[in-house]
Amino acid sequence: MDEVTKRTGNIVNTKGKFSPEVYLEALEKVTIDFDEFGNPLFPALILNPKDLEKIKADIPKWDPNLWKTCLELLVEKKRREWRDRESRRKLVD
């Protein structure tokens, strides 16, 4: 798994600290689908419970306006990518 992710460039180095930038960078590297209402279907994050507690403590320090704006921009980009993928699909009877 390590070898494949290195070859494809799908590695996000957290440098030991989870941040909004790290999360957005990780989302940038994955395919995101959308439901029938246009809502993003984000992938699940699997975390060590100890790491989760650290992240929860850091979240209040994040700039909510910047975080929201950056996430909205990323979702719009991913929505365009999804629409492009969906428009290339061929339906079979």
PDB file of C-alpha atoms in Angstrom:
ATOM      1  CA  MET A   1       0.000   0.000   0.000  1.00  0.00           C
ATOM      2  CA  ASP A   2       2.816   2.391   0.895  1.00  0.00           C
ATOM      3  CA  GLU A   3       4.536   1.806  -2.445  1.00  0.00           C
ATOM      4  CA  VAL A   4       1.367   2.422  -4.470  1.00  0.00           C
ATOM      5  CA  THR A   5       0.483   5.633  -2.659  1.00  0.00           C
ATOM      6  CA  LYS A   6       4.002   6.962  -3.114  1.00  0.00           C
ATOM      7  CA  ARG A   7       3.898   6.209  -6.861  1.00  0.00           C
ATOM      8  CA  THR A   8       0.525   7.884  -7.346  1.00  0.00           C
ATOM      9  CA  GLY A   9       1.321  10.857  -5.121  1.00  0.00           C
ATOM     10  CA  ASN A  10      -1.620  10.182  -2.812  1.00  0.00           C
ATOM     11  CA  ILE A  11       0.252  10.894   0.388  1.00  0.00           C
ATOM     12  CA  VAL A  12      -0.572  13.712   2.764  1.00  0.00           C
ATOM     13  CA  ASN A  13       2.108  14.421   5.334  1.00  0.00           C
ATOM     14  CA  THR A  14       0.446  15.689   8.500  1.00  0.00           C
ATOM     15  CA  LYS A  15       3.806  16.399  10.130  1.00  0.00           C
ATOM     16  CA  GLY A  16       2.231  15.097  13.320  1.00  0.00           C
ATOM     17  CA  LYS A  17      -0.566  17.693  13.356  1.00  0.00           C
ATOM     18  CA  PHE A  18      -4.037  17.431  11.887  1.00  0.00           C
ATOM     19  CA  SER A  19      -5.389  20.727  10.564  1.00  0.00           C
ATOM     20  CA  PRO A  20      -8.055  22.006   8.183  1.00  0.00           C
ATOM     21  CA  GLU A  21      -5.363  22.317   5.521  1.00  0.00           C
ATOM     22  CA  VAL A  22      -4.357  18.676   5.969  1.00  0.00           C
ATOM     23  CA  TYR A  23      -7.972  17.517   5.763  1.00  0.00           C
ATOM     24  CA  LEU A  24      -8.660  19.609   2.639  1.00  0.00           C
ATOM     25  CA  GLU A  25      -5.448  18.342   1.018  1.00  0.00           C
ATOM     26  CA  ALA A  26      -6.535  14.764   1.692  1.00  0.00           C
ATOM     27  CA  LEU A  27     -10.007  15.409   0.249  1.00  0.00           C
ATOM     28  CA  GLU A  28      -8.396  16.965  -2.810  1.00  0.00           C
ATOM     29  CA  LYS A  29      -6.710  13.635  -3.565  1.00  0.00           C
ATOM     30  CA  VAL A  30      -9.812  11.416  -3.455  1.00  0.00           C
ATOM     31  CA  THR A  31     -12.872  11.001  -5.630  1.00  0.00           C
ATOM     32  CA  ILE A  32     -16.015  12.302  -3.995  1.00  0.00           C
ATOM     33  CA  ASP A  33     -19.467  11.265  -5.144  1.00  0.00           C
ATOM     34  CA  PHE A  34     -22.722  13.115  -4.538  1.00  0.00           C
ATOM     35  CA  ASP A  35     -26.204  11.939  -3.643  1.00  0.00           C
ATOM     36  CA  GLU A  36     -29.360  12.633  -5.690  1.00  0.00           C
ATOM     37  CA  PHE A  37     -29.749  15.978  -3.895  1.00  0.00           C
ATOM     38  CA  GLY A  38     -26.217  17.155  -4.713  1.00  0.00           C
ATOM     39  CA  ASN A  39     -24.832  16.580  -1.213  1.00  0.00           C
ATOM     40  CA  PRO A  40     -21.246  15.335  -1.026  1.00  0.00           C
ATOM     41  CA  LEU A  41     -20.644  11.779   0.180  1.00  0.00           C
ATOM     42  CA  PHE A  42     -17.404  12.301   2.070  1.00  0.00           C
ATOM     43  CA  PRO A  43     -15.175   9.307   2.725  1.00  0.00           C
ATOM     44  CA  ALA A  44     -14.931   8.036   6.294  1.00  0.00           C
ATOM     45  CA  LEU A  45     -11.918   8.972   8.358  1.00  0.00           C
ATOM     46  CA  ILE A  46     -10.476   6.184  10.456  1.00  0.00           C
ATOM     47  CA  LEU A  47      -8.543   7.581  13.402  1.00  0.00           C
ATOM     48  CA  ASN A  48      -6.912   6.369  16.539  1.00  0.00           C
ATOM     49  CA  PRO A  49      -9.185   7.417  19.445  1.00  0.00           C
ATOM     50  CA  LYS A  50      -6.275   9.288  21.050  1.00  0.00           C
ATOM     51  CA  ASP A  51      -5.735  11.269  17.855  1.00  0.00           C
ATOM     52  CA  LEU A  52      -9.447  12.013  17.653  1.00  0.00           C
ATOM     53  CA  GLU A  53      -9.373  13.603  21.116  1.00  0.00           C
ATOM     54  CA  LYS A  54      -6.460  15.839  20.049  1.00  0.00           C
ATOM     55  CA  ILE A  55      -8.307  16.876  16.900  1.00  0.00           C
ATOM     56  CA  LYS A  56     -11.491  17.663  18.827  1.00  0.00           C
ATOM     57  CA  ALA A  57      -9.463  19.909  21.118  1.00  0.00           C
ATOM     58  CA  ASP A  58      -7.957  21.756  18.133  1.00  0.00           C
ATOM     59  CA  ILE A  59     -11.176  22.301  16.155  1.00  0.00           C
ATOM     60  CA  PRO A  60     -12.319  25.329  18.203  1.00  0.00           C
ATOM     61  CA  LYS A  61      -9.032  27.039  17.254  1.00  0.00           C
ATOM     62  CA  TRP A  62      -9.769  26.737  13.515  1.00  0.00           C
ATOM     63  CA  ASP A  63     -10.986  29.897  11.769  1.00  0.00           C
ATOM     64  CA  PRO A  64     -14.608  28.931  10.991  1.00  0.00           C
ATOM     65  CA  ASN A  65     -15.045  31.419   8.141  1.00  0.00           C
ATOM     66  CA  LEU A  66     -11.854  30.386   6.369  1.00  0.00           C
ATOM     67  CA  TRP A  67     -12.547  26.696   6.960  1.00  0.00           C
ATOM     68  CA  LYS A  68     -16.123  26.968   5.643  1.00  0.00           C
ATOM     69  CA  THR A  69     -15.088  28.967   2.578  1.00  0.00           C
ATOM     70  CA  CYS A  70     -12.272  26.581   1.664  1.00  0.00           C
ATOM     71  CA  LEU A  71     -14.484  23.529   2.134  1.00  0.00           C
ATOM     72  CA  GLU A  72     -17.262  25.068   0.009  1.00  0.00           C
ATOM     73  CA  LEU A  73     -14.791  25.817  -2.793  1.00  0.00           C
ATOM     74  CA  LEU A  74     -13.446  22.271  -2.677  1.00  0.00           C
ATOM     75  CA  VAL A  75     -16.960  20.783  -2.706  1.00  0.00           C
ATOM     76  CA  GLU A  76     -17.863  22.874  -5.768  1.00  0.00           C
ATOM     77  CA  LYS A  77     -14.720  21.677  -7.551  1.00  0.00           C
ATOM     78  CA  LYS A  78     -15.489  18.058  -6.646  1.00  0.00           C
ATOM     79  CA  ARG A  79     -19.111  18.521  -7.772  1.00  0.00           C
ATOM     80  CA  ARG A  80     -17.905  19.696 -11.221  1.00  0.00           C
ATOM     81  CA  GLU A  81     -15.554  16.696 -11.432  1.00  0.00           C
ATOM     82  CA  TRP A  82     -18.419  14.380 -10.452  1.00  0.00           C
ATOM     83  CA  ARG A  83     -20.737  15.894 -13.069  1.00  0.00           C
ATOM     84  CA  ASP A  84     -18.033  15.417 -15.712  1.00  0.00           C
ATOM     85  CA  ARG A  85     -17.606  11.762 -14.685  1.00  0.00           C
ATOM     86  CA  GLU A  86     -21.356  11.192 -14.681  1.00  0.00           C
ATOM     87  CA  SER A  87     -21.818  12.806 -18.088  1.00  0.00           C
ATOM     88  CA  ARG A  88     -19.267  10.381 -19.612  1.00  0.00           C
ATOM     89  CA  ARG A  89     -21.052   7.301 -18.276  1.00  0.00           C
ATOM     90  CA  LYS A  90     -22.829   5.078 -20.742  1.00  0.00           C
ATOM     91  CA  LEU A  91     -26.145   3.657 -19.658  1.00  0.00           C
ATOM     92  CA  VAL A  92     -26.922   0.117 -20.775  1.00  0.00           C
ATOM     93  CA  ASP A  93     -30.394  -1.418 -21.127  1.00  0.00           C
TER      94      ASP A  93
END
